[in-house]
Amino acid sequence: MVELTSASPEETERIAADLAGELVPGDVVTVSGDLGAGKTTFIRGACRALGVAALVTSPTYTIGNRYEGRVPISHLDLYRLEVMSEPDWADLEPYFDGTIVFVEWPEVAEAILPDPRARVRLRLLEGENRLVVVEGATKSLQMPASSPC
């Protein structure tokens, strides 16, 4: 587990970019935290590092977005789901085919989601500061450009 402090959205994106360097299609990264903690900012940084030029926004109302970069990327937001039913999973399953998948609000689907390569938790601190905790794929985060806690 690696704990990092981010002092700005740009720094949160750089931390995500460091993690993105380890990811390959088939990897799942769960990203959790309270509203406003920086989940979409984190995913945007990873997507940019993976070559996505399109605007990366939270798919809260559509549940999922697909992006093309150097590899296909799926971005899921499960905030609106109270439980994950089999029909819900059937709708989401194609997002996992041959992509790197980022899942916001993964708690509702933990029993169904494939095992994540990394679990990211973001927590608001004071001002723009965030605590970023990464469990799993952390080789590239051992000496990040960001300052460790």
Coordinates of C-alpha atoms in Angstrom, one line a residue:
M1 CA 0.0 0.0 0.0
V2 CA 1.2 3.5 -0.9
E3 CA -0.1 6.7 0.7
L4 CA 0.5 10.0 -1.1
T5 CA -0.6 13.5 -0.5
S6 CA -1.8 15.7 -3.4
A7 CA -1.9 19.4 -3.1
S8 CA -3.7 20.1 -6.4
P9 CA -5.9 18.5 -9.1
E10 CA -2.8 18.5 -11.3
E11 CA -0.8 16.6 -8.7
T12 CA -3.7 14.1 -8.3
E13 CA -3.6 13.6 -12.1
R14 CA 0.2 13.0 -12.0
I15 CA -0.2 10.3 -9.3
A16 CA -2.8 8.7 -11.6
A17 CA -0.5 8.9 -14.5
D18 CA 2.2 7.1 -12.6
L19 CA -0.2 4.3 -11.8
A20 CA -1.4 4.2 -15.4
G21 CA 2.0 3.3 -16.7
E22 CA 1.6 -0.1 -15.1
L23 CA -1.8 -0.9 -16.5
V24 CA -2.7 -3.2 -19.4
P25 CA -6.0 -4.2 -21.0
G26 CA -7.9 -6.5 -18.6
D27 CA -6.9 -4.5 -15.5
V28 CA -9.5 -3.0 -13.3
V29 CA -8.9 -0.1 -11.0
T30 CA -11.5 0.8 -8.4
V31 CA -11.6 4.4 -7.3
S32 CA -13.5 5.3 -4.2
G33 CA -14.0 8.4 -2.0
D34 CA -16.6 10.9 -0.9
L35 CA -18.2 13.3 -3.3
G36 CA -15.7 15.9 -4.4
A37 CA -12.7 13.8 -3.3
G38 CA -11.2 13.8 -6.8
K39 CA -12.2 10.4 -8.3
T40 CA -12.9 11.8 -11.8
T41 CA -9.8 14.0 -11.6
F42 CA -7.7 10.9 -10.8
I43 CA -9.2 8.9 -13.7
R44 CA -8.7 11.9 -16.0
G45 CA -5.0 11.9 -15.2
A46 CA -4.7 8.2 -15.9
C47 CA -6.6 8.5 -19.2
R48 CA -4.4 11.4 -20.3
A49 CA -1.3 9.3 -19.5
L50 CA -2.8 6.5 -21.6
G51 CA -3.2 8.7 -24.6
V52 CA -6.9 9.8 -24.3
A53 CA -7.3 13.2 -26.0
A54 CA -11.1 13.4 -25.5
L55 CA -12.7 15.2 -22.6
V56 CA -12.9 12.8 -19.6
T57 CA -16.0 13.4 -17.5
S58 CA -17.9 11.4 -14.9
P59 CA -20.4 9.1 -16.4
T60 CA -22.8 9.5 -13.4
Y61 CA -25.9 9.5 -15.6
T62 CA -24.8 7.2 -18.3
I63 CA -23.0 4.7 -16.0
G64 CA -20.2 4.2 -18.5
N65 CA -17.9 5.9 -21.0
R66 CA -15.4 4.4 -23.4
Y67 CA -12.3 6.2 -24.5
E68 CA -9.7 5.5 -27.1
G69 CA -6.1 6.1 -26.2
R70 CA -3.1 3.8 -26.8
V71 CA -5.4 1.1 -25.4
P72 CA -9.2 1.1 -25.0
I73 CA -10.4 2.5 -21.6
S74 CA -13.7 2.1 -19.8
H75 CA -14.8 4.5 -17.1
L76 CA -17.8 3.4 -15.0
D77 CA -19.6 5.3 -12.3
L78 CA -21.9 3.2 -10.1
Y79 CA -23.1 6.1 -7.9
R80 CA -26.7 5.8 -9.0
L81 CA -27.0 2.1 -8.4
E82 CA -28.2 0.9 -5.0
V83 CA -27.5 -2.7 -5.7
M84 CA -25.9 -4.6 -8.6
S85 CA -28.4 -6.9 -10.2
E86 CA -27.7 -9.5 -12.9
P87 CA -29.3 -7.4 -15.6
D88 CA -27.1 -4.4 -14.4
W89 CA -24.0 -6.6 -14.7
A90 CA -25.1 -7.8 -18.1
D91 CA -25.2 -4.2 -19.2
L92 CA -21.8 -3.4 -17.8
E93 CA -19.9 -6.6 -18.8
P94 CA -19.0 -5.4 -22.3
Y95 CA -17.1 -2.5 -20.8
F96 CA -14.6 -5.0 -19.5
D97 CA -13.8 -6.6 -22.8
G98 CA -10.2 -5.8 -23.8
T99 CA -10.1 -2.5 -21.9
I100 CA -8.5 -1.0 -18.8
V101 CA -11.5 -0.3 -16.6
F102 CA -11.8 2.5 -13.9
V103 CA -14.7 2.1 -11.6
E104 CA -16.0 5.0 -9.4
W105 CA -18.2 4.0 -6.4
P106 CA -17.2 0.3 -6.7
E107 CA -18.7 -0.6 -3.3
V108 CA -22.1 -1.5 -4.8
A109 CA -20.6 -4.1 -7.1
E110 CA -17.6 -5.5 -5.2
A111 CA -19.1 -9.0 -5.1
I112 CA -19.5 -9.0 -8.9
L113 CA -16.6 -7.0 -10.2
P114 CA -13.4 -8.8 -11.4
D115 CA -10.6 -8.6 -8.9
P116 CA -9.0 -5.1 -9.2
R117 CA -5.4 -4.7 -10.1
A118 CA -5.4 -1.6 -7.9
R119 CA -7.7 -0.1 -5.3
V120 CA -7.5 3.7 -5.0
R121 CA -9.1 5.6 -2.2
L122 CA -9.2 9.4 -2.1
R123 CA -9.9 11.5 1.0
L124 CA -10.4 15.2 1.3
L125 CA -7.9 16.9 3.6
E126 CA -7.7 20.7 4.1
G127 CA -8.2 23.0 1.1
E128 CA -7.1 21.4 -2.2
N129 CA -5.2 18.6 -0.4
R130 CA -6.1 15.0 -0.9
L131 CA -4.9 11.8 0.6
V132 CA -4.4 9.2 -2.1
V133 CA -4.1 5.6 -0.9
V134 CA -3.3 3.0 -3.6
E135 CA -3.4 -0.8 -2.8
G136 CA -2.2 -3.2 -5.5
A137 CA -0.2 -2.1 -8.6
T138 CA 2.2 0.3 -6.9
K139 CA 5.6 -0.4 -8.5
S140 CA 5.6 2.9 -10.4
L141 CA 4.4 4.8 -7.3
Q142 CA 7.4 3.8 -5.1
M143 CA 9.2 7.0 -6.1
P144 CA 6.5 9.3 -7.6
A145 CA 6.8 12.9 -8.5
S146 CA 4.4 13.6 -5.7
S147 CA 5.4 13.8 -2.1
P148 CA 4.7 10.8 0.1
C149 CA 2.8 11.2 3.4

